[in-house]
Structures are given as C-alpha cells and as structure tokens.
C-alpha cells in the first residue's frame, strides 16, 4: 500500500537533512536527476540507445532537477532541448548553478519561454521540436513541484499541446511523457486546472522519498508512479 505524505512534511524532512549537514540542495538535485534517468530506462529499456529529449524547466528547484536530467542525458549521448519558463536571475541558487552547468555542457542550449505568459509562437516552436521531430522519445515536465498554489494559465498554450499529443500516445512513435516529482498543475488538494491544458499528463512520474498527497488526489495524471530514494 502506498503511503502519501503532505508537502509540508516533505519540506521538513529535506530541511532537517540539509541543516544537519547530511546532504545539500545541490546533492539532492543531482541524486534526483540520476533517479529520473534510472526510472526512465527501467520502464523503457529501448531508450538506452538514446534519442531526442525535450524538457520543460520551471522557475524553481523542480526546474533545477530538470537541468540536471538534461545534462545527464546529453552526457549519455542524447540530443536534448530545454525550454525554460522563468527568469535565470531569479532561479534559486542551486537551480541557477545547474542551469549554468547545463549551458556549459557540450550541446547544452536553452530556449526561453516568456514568463509569466508564453507566446503562441513559442508554443508552436515547442510543438515542432517535441512532437514534430520523429527522433523525439521523451518530453519531460520539470516545471513545478510540490509548492504550486496557482493554476498554470500562462503555460496553457504549451500544456494544451502536451495534452493533445498525450491522447495520441497509443501510437508507438509518440514521445513518452515524464514528470519530475509531480505532474505540473497538481497541488496538495488536487488539480489546479482541468486536464485540457491545466495539468501535464504523464506516462511516468518519478517522485522522491515518498509519494505525496498531491499524487493521491491526481493519480490519473501520474501514469506509473515510481518513488526513489534520494538519501534523506
């Protein structure tokens, strides 16, 4: 039976581990990124040979996890495109560091999305790379984690595209959808918007230490839920 804990309890565990010197935000991010890659390859062994991954990275530490995944995939030989919804200068320190590490990685490049409102031509550019490239195997949601409290209205053009293509995902050639921690658009009390562009619909969700109550309220958006140990 899955045990679900509240976001506040998870933050308390993380803060206690960091304050004790047992770990650091940077170490947790690196471990989280490694766990995501492990879970993806365990679910889809055919992806071990590589491909093209498109990541949606947000303005907080969930986005930092995404930049770690982008770097690890690139180092493993993947072609990787990241779309960043936020402002680099306002990223938390460790997320900003991992953005810089990604940019310094050979082939590392970030496409900026206007914040807070994504323009439709930017959404179309995302659609072309995520779903128009036959080599794209993964679309990874690293937009928002457990702290989201507002609907993702500014991202609706992008999330609507993701939802539309998720509905076609029975075709083997369609990219797999992965969410880091929780599908963006979910909060502790459930979805903050409807599925048609309000929540990222995942085939696989990789969360850390324990499942959260947001997963419990939004299991239909999570796909396969995998809980990974990050050393807390």
CSV table of C-alpha atoms in Angstrom, one decimal, residues 21-98:
chain,number,residue,atom,x,y,z
A,21,UNK,CA,24.8,18.6,7.2
A,22,UNK,CA,23.8,15.2,6.0
A,23,UNK,CA,23.2,16.5,2.5
A,24,UNK,CA,22.8,19.7,0.5
A,25,UNK,CA,20.3,21.1,-2.1
A,26,UNK,CA,22.9,20.5,-4.8
A,27,UNK,CA,23.4,16.9,-3.8
A,28,UNK,CA,19.7,16.2,-3.7
A,29,UNK,CA,19.2,17.7,-7.1
A,30,UNK,CA,22.0,15.6,-8.6
A,31,UNK,CA,20.5,12.5,-7.0
A,32,UNK,CA,17.0,13.4,-8.2
A,33,UNK,CA,18.2,13.8,-11.7
A,34,UNK,CA,20.1,10.4,-11.6
A,35,UNK,CA,16.9,8.7,-10.2
A,36,UNK,CA,14.8,10.1,-13.0
A,37,UNK,CA,17.1,8.7,-15.6
A,38,UNK,CA,17.2,5.3,-13.8
A,39,UNK,CA,13.4,5.2,-13.7
A,40,UNK,CA,13.0,6.1,-17.4
A,41,UNK,CA,15.4,3.4,-18.5
A,42,UNK,CA,13.9,0.8,-16.2
A,43,UNK,CA,10.4,1.5,-17.7
A,44,UNK,CA,11.6,1.8,-21.3
A,45,UNK,CA,14.8,-0.2,-21.9
A,46,UNK,CA,14.6,0.6,-25.6
A,47,UNK,CA,15.6,4.2,-24.8
A,48,UNK,CA,19.1,3.0,-23.6
A,49,UNK,CA,20.3,3.7,-27.1
A,50,UNK,CA,19.4,7.4,-26.9
A,51,UNK,CA,17.3,9.8,-28.9
A,52,UNK,CA,16.0,13.3,-28.6
A,53,UNK,CA,14.6,14.6,-25.3
A,54,UNK,CA,12.7,17.8,-24.8
A,55,UNK,CA,12.5,19.2,-21.3
A,56,UNK,CA,10.2,21.9,-19.8
A,57,UNK,CA,12.0,23.5,-16.9
A,58,UNK,CA,10.4,25.9,-14.5
A,59,UNK,CA,11.5,28.8,-12.3
A,60,UNK,CA,12.3,26.9,-9.1
A,61,UNK,CA,14.1,23.8,-7.8
A,62,UNK,CA,12.0,21.5,-9.9
A,63,UNK,CA,13.5,23.2,-12.9
A,64,UNK,CA,16.9,22.7,-11.4
A,65,UNK,CA,16.2,19.0,-11.3
A,66,UNK,CA,15.3,19.2,-15.0
A,67,UNK,CA,18.6,20.9,-15.9
A,68,UNK,CA,20.4,18.0,-14.1
A,69,UNK,CA,18.4,15.5,-16.2
A,70,UNK,CA,19.2,17.4,-19.4
A,71,UNK,CA,22.9,17.4,-18.6
A,72,UNK,CA,22.9,13.7,-17.7
A,73,UNK,CA,21.0,12.8,-20.9
A,74,UNK,CA,23.4,14.9,-23.0
A,75,UNK,CA,26.4,13.2,-21.4
A,76,UNK,CA,24.8,9.9,-22.3
A,77,UNK,CA,24.7,10.8,-25.9
A,78,UNK,CA,21.2,12.1,-26.3
A,79,UNK,CA,20.2,15.2,-28.3
A,80,UNK,CA,18.5,17.5,-25.7
A,81,UNK,CA,16.4,20.6,-26.0
A,82,UNK,CA,15.4,22.5,-22.9
A,83,UNK,CA,12.6,25.1,-22.7
A,84,UNK,CA,12.9,27.4,-19.7
A,85,UNK,CA,9.8,29.1,-18.2
A,86,UNK,CA,11.2,31.6,-15.8
A,87,UNK,CA,14.0,34.2,-15.3
A,88,UNK,CA,17.5,32.9,-14.9
A,89,UNK,CA,18.5,35.6,-12.5
A,90,UNK,CA,15.6,34.7,-10.2
A,91,UNK,CA,16.3,31.0,-10.0
A,92,UNK,CA,17.2,29.6,-6.6
A,93,UNK,CA,20.9,29.4,-6.2
A,94,UNK,CA,21.3,25.6,-6.8
A,95,UNK,CA,18.9,25.6,-9.7
A,96,UNK,CA,20.8,28.5,-11.2
A,97,UNK,CA,24.0,26.6,-10.8
A,98,UNK,CA,22.6,23.6,-12.6
